[in-house]
Short mmCIF file of C-alpha atoms in Angstrom, two decimals:
data_model
loop_
_atom_site.label_atom_id
_atom_site.label_comp_id
_atom_site.label_asym_id
_atom_site.label_seq_id
_atom_site.Cartn_x
_atom_site.Cartn_y
_atom_site.Cartn_z
CA UNK Q 293 -9.78 8.93 33.50
CA UNK Q 294 -8.46 10.66 30.43
CA UNK Q 295 -10.06 14.01 31.36
CA UNK Q 296 -10.17 15.45 34.83
CA UNK Q 297 -13.78 15.10 35.90
CA UNK Q 298 -15.81 18.31 35.72
CA UNK Q 299 -19.58 18.11 35.88
CA UNK Q 300 -20.07 21.04 33.58
CA UNK Q 301 -21.72 20.62 30.17
CA UNK Q 302 -20.14 23.81 28.82
CA UNK Q 303 -16.69 22.61 29.91
CA UNK Q 304 -17.11 19.32 28.03
CA UNK Q 305 -18.38 21.21 24.99
CA UNK Q 306 -15.34 23.49 25.03
CA UNK Q 307 -13.07 20.47 25.36
CA UNK Q 308 -14.66 18.88 22.30
CA UNK Q 309 -14.13 22.13 20.39
CA UNK Q 310 -10.47 22.14 21.37
CA UNK Q 311 -10.13 18.50 20.35
CA UNK Q 312 -11.56 19.57 16.99
CA UNK Q 313 -8.72 22.08 16.69
CA UNK Q 314 -6.19 19.29 17.26
CA UNK Q 315 -7.91 17.00 14.75
CA UNK Q 316 -8.13 19.72 12.12
CA UNK Q 317 -4.47 20.60 12.59
CA UNK Q 318 -3.34 16.98 12.21
CA UNK Q 319 -5.52 16.49 9.12
CA UNK Q 320 -3.97 19.63 7.63
CA UNK Q 321 -0.44 18.28 8.11
CA UNK Q 322 -1.29 15.32 5.86
CA UNK Q 323 -3.23 17.45 3.40
CA UNK Q 324 -0.30 19.84 3.00
CA UNK Q 325 2.11 16.93 2.53
CA UNK Q 326 0.06 16.12 -0.56
CA UNK Q 327 1.36 19.32 -2.15
CA UNK Q 328 4.86 17.88 -2.36
CA UNK Q 329 4.20 15.15 -4.98
CA UNK Q 330 2.00 17.62 -6.91
CA UNK Q 331 4.77 20.23 -6.99
CA UNK Q 332 7.28 17.52 -7.81
CA UNK Q 333 5.12 16.50 -10.78
CA UNK Q 334 5.05 20.09 -12.03
CA UNK Q 335 8.67 21.06 -11.43
CA UNK Q 336 10.61 17.78 -11.35
CA UNK Q 337 8.79 15.36 -13.68
CA UNK Q 338 7.30 13.60 -10.69
CA UNK Q 339 10.64 12.43 -9.26
CA UNK Q 340 10.91 12.53 -5.47
CA UNK Q 341 14.36 11.00 -5.21
CA UNK Q 342 15.70 13.67 -2.88
CA UNK Q 343 18.60 11.44 -1.87
CA UNK Q 344 19.93 11.33 -5.43
CA UNK Q 345 19.46 15.09 -5.81
CA UNK Q 346 21.25 15.73 -2.52
CA UNK Q 347 24.12 13.40 -3.44
CA UNK Q 348 24.51 15.18 -6.76
CA UNK Q 349 24.51 18.60 -5.09
CA UNK Q 350 27.00 17.40 -2.46
CA UNK Q 351 29.39 16.12 -5.12
CA UNK Q 352 29.23 19.43 -6.97
CA UNK Q 353 29.66 21.65 -3.91
CA UNK Q 354 31.44 19.52 -1.32
CA UNK Q 355 28.70 20.40 1.17
CA UNK Q 356 27.36 17.37 3.09
CA UNK Q 357 23.62 16.75 3.11
CA UNK Q 358 22.63 16.85 6.76
CA UNK Q 359 19.57 18.04 8.65
CA UNK Q 360 21.12 21.52 8.87
CA UNK Q 361 18.77 24.07 7.30
CA UNK Q 362 21.81 26.08 6.22
CA UNK Q 363 23.24 23.12 4.30
CA UNK Q 364 19.89 22.32 2.70
CA UNK Q 365 19.50 25.91 1.48
CA UNK Q 366 23.03 25.94 0.05
CA UNK Q 367 22.49 22.61 -1.72
CA UNK Q 368 19.15 23.85 -3.05
CA UNK Q 369 21.00 26.48 -5.06
CA UNK Q 370 22.39 23.58 -7.11
CA UNK Q 371 19.40 21.22 -6.91
CA UNK Q 372 16.23 23.34 -6.41
CA UNK Q 373 14.12 20.19 -5.96
CA UNK Q 374 15.57 19.96 -2.43
CA UNK Q 375 13.34 22.90 -1.54
CA UNK Q 376 10.47 20.41 -1.66
CA UNK Q 377 12.21 18.40 1.04
CA UNK Q 378 12.41 21.57 3.13
CA UNK Q 379 8.71 22.21 2.43
CA UNK Q 380 7.94 18.82 3.93
CA UNK Q 381 9.60 19.84 7.19
CA UNK Q 382 7.72 23.15 7.16
CA UNK Q 383 4.30 21.46 6.90
CA UNK Q 384 3.56 21.43 10.67
CA UNK Q 385 4.40 25.14 10.87
CA UNK Q 386 2.22 25.90 7.84
CA UNK Q 387 -0.65 23.88 9.34
CA UNK Q 388 -0.34 25.82 12.60
CA UNK Q 389 -0.43 29.15 10.76
CA UNK Q 390 -3.50 28.06 8.78
CA UNK Q 391 -5.22 27.09 12.03
CA UNK Q 392 -4.37 30.44 13.59
CA UNK Q 393 -5.87 32.23 10.58
CA UNK Q 394 -9.02 30.07 10.70
CA UNK Q 395 -9.49 30.57 14.46
CA UNK Q 396 -9.40 34.35 13.90
CA UNK Q 397 -8.72 35.24 17.51
CA UNK Q 398 -6.00 37.60 18.62
CA UNK Q 399 -5.32 35.64 21.80
CA UNK Q 400 -4.30 32.57 19.77
CA UNK Q 401 -1.74 34.61 17.83
CA UNK Q 402 -0.52 36.22 21.05
CA UNK Q 403 -0.14 32.85 22.76
CA UNK Q 404 1.70 31.41 19.75
CA UNK Q 405 4.07 34.40 19.65
CA UNK Q 406 4.76 34.17 23.39
CA UNK Q 407 5.86 30.56 22.96
CA UNK Q 408 8.75 31.90 20.88
CA UNK Q 409 10.20 33.53 24.00
CA UNK Q 410 13.11 31.48 25.39
CA UNK Q 411 11.53 31.28 28.86
CA UNK Q 412 8.65 32.59 30.97
CA UNK Q 413 7.69 32.54 34.66
CA UNK Q 414 11.23 31.83 35.82
CA UNK Q 415 14.55 33.59 36.29
CA UNK Q 416 17.38 33.91 33.77
CA UNK Q 417 19.59 31.71 35.92
CA UNK Q 418 17.08 28.88 36.18
CA UNK Q 419 16.33 29.10 32.45
CA UNK Q 420 20.06 28.95 31.62
CA UNK Q 421 20.44 25.93 33.90
CA UNK Q 422 17.62 24.11 32.08
CA UNK Q 423 19.10 24.86 28.66
CA UNK Q 424 22.46 23.64 29.90
CA UNK Q 425 20.82 20.48 31.21
CA UNK Q 426 19.42 19.71 27.74
CA UNK Q 427 22.92 19.56 26.28
CA UNK Q 428 24.39 17.87 29.36
CA UNK Q 429 21.85 15.05 29.02
CA UNK Q 430 21.59 14.62 25.26
CA UNK Q 431 25.11 15.19 23.91
CA UNK Q 432 26.70 12.43 26.05
CA UNK Q 433 23.73 10.29 25.03
CA UNK Q 434 24.79 10.65 21.38
CA UNK Q 435 28.29 9.43 22.29
CA UNK Q 436 26.67 6.48 24.08
CA UNK Q 437 24.70 5.73 20.91
CA UNK Q 438 27.98 5.62 18.95
CA UNK Q 439 29.45 3.15 21.45
CA UNK Q 440 26.29 1.02 21.40
CA UNK Q 441 26.21 0.87 17.61
CA UNK Q 442 29.82 -0.24 17.30
CA UNK Q 443 29.46 -2.69 20.21
CA UNK Q 444 26.61 -4.33 18.29
CA UNK Q 445 28.65 -4.72 15.14
CA UNK Q 446 28.20 -1.38 13.44
CA UNK Q 447 31.06 0.53 11.84
CA UNK Q 448 30.25 4.14 12.69
CA UNK Q 449 32.83 6.89 12.96
CA UNK Q 450 32.83 10.52 14.14
CA UNK Q 451 34.00 13.01 11.54
CA UNK Q 452 34.26 16.03 13.86
CA UNK Q 453 37.14 16.94 16.14
CA UNK Q 454 36.51 17.67 19.78
CA UNK Q 455 37.41 21.19 20.94
CA UNK Q 456 35.87 24.13 22.75
CA UNK Q 457 34.55 25.42 19.42
CA UNK Q 458 32.54 22.22 19.09
CA UNK Q 459 30.30 23.36 21.97
CA UNK Q 460 29.24 26.47 20.07
CA UNK Q 461 28.79 24.45 16.89
CA UNK Q 462 26.50 21.98 18.66
CA UNK Q 463 24.37 24.81 20.03
CA UNK Q 464 24.16 26.52 16.64
CA UNK Q 465 23.34 23.32 14.75
CA UNK Q 466 20.57 22.44 17.21
CA UNK Q 467 18.91 25.79 16.52
CA UNK Q 468 19.19 25.69 12.71
CA UNK Q 469 18.26 22.04 12.26
CA UNK Q 470 15.74 21.82 9.42
CA UNK Q 471 13.31 19.42 11.05
CA UNK Q 472 13.62 20.93 14.51
CA UNK Q 473 13.21 24.58 13.55
CA UNK Q 474 10.36 24.06 11.08
CA UNK Q 475 8.46 21.14 12.60
CA UNK Q 476 8.53 22.09 16.27
CA UNK Q 477 6.63 25.34 15.72
CA UNK Q 478 3.76 23.05 14.73
CA UNK Q 479 4.13 20.02 17.01
CA UNK Q 480 5.15 21.69 20.27
CA UNK Q 481 4.23 25.23 19.26
CA UNK Q 482 0.58 24.48 18.41
CA UNK Q 483 -0.40 20.83 18.79
CA UNK Q 484 0.98 20.28 22.30
CA UNK Q 485 -0.67 23.42 23.79
CA UNK Q 486 -3.97 22.49 22.13
CA UNK Q 487 -3.79 19.03 23.71
CA UNK Q 488 -2.76 20.42 27.09
CA UNK Q 489 -5.85 22.68 27.04
CA UNK Q 490 -7.94 19.51 27.36
CA UNK Q 491 -6.63 19.04 30.93
CA UNK Q 492 -4.95 15.81 29.87
CA UNK Q 493 -2.03 14.58 31.90
CA UNK Q 494 1.14 16.11 30.33
CA UNK Q 495 2.71 12.67 29.95
CA UNK Q 496 -0.38 11.54 28.00
CA UNK Q 497 -0.07 14.67 25.84
CA UNK Q 498 3.59 13.87 25.21
CA UNK Q 499 2.79 10.31 24.12
CA UNK Q 500 -0.11 11.39 21.87
CA UNK Q 501 1.93 14.14 20.20
CA UNK Q 502 4.94 11.82 19.85
CA UNK Q 503 2.82 9.06 18.29
CA UNK Q 504 1.09 11.51 15.93
CA UNK Q 505 4.47 13.00 14.99
CA UNK Q 506 5.94 9.56 14.26
CA UNK Q 507 3.01 8.34 12.15
CA UNK Q 508 3.06 11.62 10.22
CA UNK Q 509 6.25 10.34 8.57
CA UNK Q 510 4.39 7.46 6.89
CA UNK Q 511 3.83 9.37 3.61
CA UNK Q 512 7.57 10.10 3.49
CA UNK Q 513 8.39 6.42 3.86
CA UNK Q 514 5.86 5.45 1.19
CA UNK Q 515 6.79 8.04 -1.44
CA UNK Q 516 10.57 7.88 -1.00
CA UNK Q 517 10.78 4.09 -1.17
CA UNK Q 518 11.70 3.32 2.43
CA UNK Q 519 9.00 0.65 2.79
CA UNK Q 520 9.87 -0.85 -0.59
CA UNK Q 521 13.57 -0.99 0.32
CA UNK Q 522 13.07 -2.51 3.77
CA UNK Q 523 10.09 -4.71 2.97
CA UNK Q 524 6.63 -4.36 4.49
CA UNK Q 525 7.17 -6.78 7.39
CA UNK Q 526 10.53 -5.31 8.42
CA UNK Q 527 9.10 -1.83 8.16
CA UNK Q 528 5.98 -2.58 10.23
CA UNK Q 529 7.55 -4.72 12.95
CA UNK Q 530 11.10 -3.35 13.19
CA UNK Q 531 11.62 0.09 11.67
CA UNK Q 532 8.30 1.77 12.53
CA UNK Q 533 8.22 0.70 16.22
CA UNK Q 534 11.84 1.82 16.64
CA UNK Q 535 11.14 5.13 14.91
CA UNK Q 536 7.97 5.84 16.92
CA UNK Q 537 9.81 4.93 20.13
CA UNK Q 538 12.15 7.78 19.23
CA UNK Q 539 9.44 10.33 18.49
CA UNK Q 540 7.59 9.51 21.71
CA UNK Q 541 10.80 9.64 23.76
CA UNK Q 542 11.90 12.95 22.26
CA UNK Q 543 8.36 14.29 22.74
CA UNK Q 544 8.48 13.47 26.46
CA UNK Q 545 11.90 15.10 26.86
CA UNK Q 546 10.88 18.17 24.83
CA UNK Q 547 7.58 18.71 26.65
CA UNK Q 548 9.29 18.40 30.03
CA UNK Q 549 11.62 21.29 29.20
CA UNK Q 550 8.83 23.28 27.53
CA UNK Q 551 6.80 23.02 30.72
CA UNK Q 552 9.75 23.90 32.94
CA UNK Q 553 10.37 27.05 30.90
CA UNK Q 554 6.80 28.32 30.98
CA UNK Q 555 5.58 26.96 27.65
CA UNK Q 556 8.46 28.13 25.45
CA UNK Q 557 8.89 26.13 22.23
CA UNK Q 558 12.63 26.91 22.06
CA UNK Q 559 13.61 23.95 24.29
CA UNK Q 560 11.70 21.62 21.97
CA UNK Q 561 13.58 23.00 18.96
CA UNK Q 562 16.89 22.39 20.74
CA UNK Q 563 15.95 18.89 21.93
CA UNK Q 564 14.78 17.95 18.43
CA UNK Q 565 17.87 19.53 16.88
CA UNK Q 566 20.34 17.78 19.18
CA UNK Q 567 18.69 14.37 18.73
CA UNK Q 568 18.71 14.79 14.94
CA UNK Q 569 22.51 14.94 15.31
CA UNK Q 570 23.46 16.87 12.18
CA UNK Q 571 27.13 16.75 13.26
CA UNK Q 572 27.19 12.95 13.43
CA UNK Q 573 28.30 12.66 17.07
CA UNK Q 574 26.55 9.29 17.19
CA UNK Q 575 28.31 8.25 13.97
CA UNK Q 576 28.07 9.59 10.46
CA UNK Q 577 25.49 7.90 8.25
CA UNK Q 578 23.84 8.47 4.91
CA UNK Q 579 20.09 9.06 4.79
CA UNK Q 580 19.67 5.47 3.55
CA UNK Q 581 21.61 4.11 6.53
CA UNK Q 582 19.68 6.36 8.89
CA UNK Q 583 16.36 4.92 7.72
CA UNK Q 584 17.10 1.37 8.86
CA UNK Q 585 15.87 -0.54 11.95
CA UNK Q 586 19.41 -0.90 13.36
CA UNK Q 587 20.13 2.82 13.14
CA UNK Q 588 16.79 3.78 14.68
CA UNK Q 589 16.73 1.33 17.57
CA UNK Q 590 20.34 2.02 18.61
CA UNK Q 591 19.64 5.76 18.44
CA UNK Q 592 16.35 5.74 20.28
CA UNK Q 593 16.90 3.27 23.13
CA UNK Q 594 19.12 5.66 25.16
CA UNK Q 595 16.65 8.52 24.60
CA UNK Q 596 13.83 6.24 25.75
CA UNK Q 597 15.76 5.60 28.98
CA UNK Q 598 16.15 9.35 29.55
CA UNK Q 599 12.44 9.89 28.86
CA UNK Q 600 11.53 7.10 31.27
CA UNK Q 601 13.71 8.60 33.99
CA UNK Q 602 12.07 11.99 33.46
CA UNK Q 603 8.63 10.47 33.98
CA UNK Q 604 9.94 8.57 37.01
CA UNK Q 605 11.38 11.63 38.74
CA UNK Q 606 8.98 14.38 37.62
CA UNK Q 607 5.76 12.35 37.55
CA UNK Q 608 3.00 12.54 34.98
CA UNK Q 609 2.97 16.35 35.07
CA UNK Q 610 6.38 16.46 33.35
CA UNK Q 611 7.49 19.68 34.97
CA UNK Q 612 4.17 21.49 34.62
CA UNK Q 613 3.78 23.87 37.57
CA UNK Q 614 0.54 23.63 39.51
CA UNK Q 615 -1.57 26.78 39.52
CA UNK Q 616 0.67 28.60 37.04
CA UNK Q 617 -1.91 28.83 34.29
CA UNK Q 618 0.14 26.62 32.01
CA UNK Q 619 -2.51 23.95 31.79
CA UNK Q 620 -4.90 26.42 30.32
CA UNK Q 621 -2.75 27.20 27.33
CA UNK Q 622 0.20 24.91 27.22
CA UNK Q 623 2.31 27.34 29.16
CA UNK Q 624 0.87 30.67 28.01
CA UNK Q 625 -1.89 32.52 29.84
#
């Protein structure tokens, strides 16, 4: 059964209300995305060719266009239209804030704020071990992706040098990744806890959130010409399944660590940031190369294996502690 059986009419009613919160939030994420073409029409003559704008800014400044929020802000000083790209990443956060305002309850704001703590209901040592495990699992996985790509005929290269300083750079870049920092406060900061309130199995929550997250990128692919460039059939049967495999896999990994650290959203930001690979540890690629079936499937297969192993070893609860109160509020009580 999707819900744990409770013969209580009020309980089912409350669950439907909470499902309404999830639905309203997801609808808002698409509605707010609609602001981007409108703002582009007003401030950029309707052009949404962010790749061209980023390339131009990179040539003028020498700063590479990556998923780093710092780089995007620096490039935006030259090409302000790139701020619209950043707005797109901020949409899940904006939708979450709108929902919190609409709900008008202090406990929702308190719960959301508490998810910004790096850990809860555990010791510093255990929390540090879990954060270390994120990097120990995912960084070697990126190197494996590089090997897999080149073994299958790709020509990817690493443009960073390995040293002790690289460790700190990886940690920093995972925390300031544009998509990770801005999106996760919506997906795992609001949507996941709302779904977990429904007493769904955490692995089901992870799959639903991952699928919703992946399909949320459809407007991006339509408006920026990804579907036109790849062709409808290639997009639907190659690129989209590979991309959604990645969002579901990353969602499973992220929610496991969120649950293990008492509902904190920080692990999700780091997981998302590492897998976005702003440093190019899995091979440097332009945004056009990144949005291809080959790039997506070679990137996401190893992460899917890790996600599968997590489900295998931790079970469907994905690290959620029994009787801790996490199920009631996605980790915050």
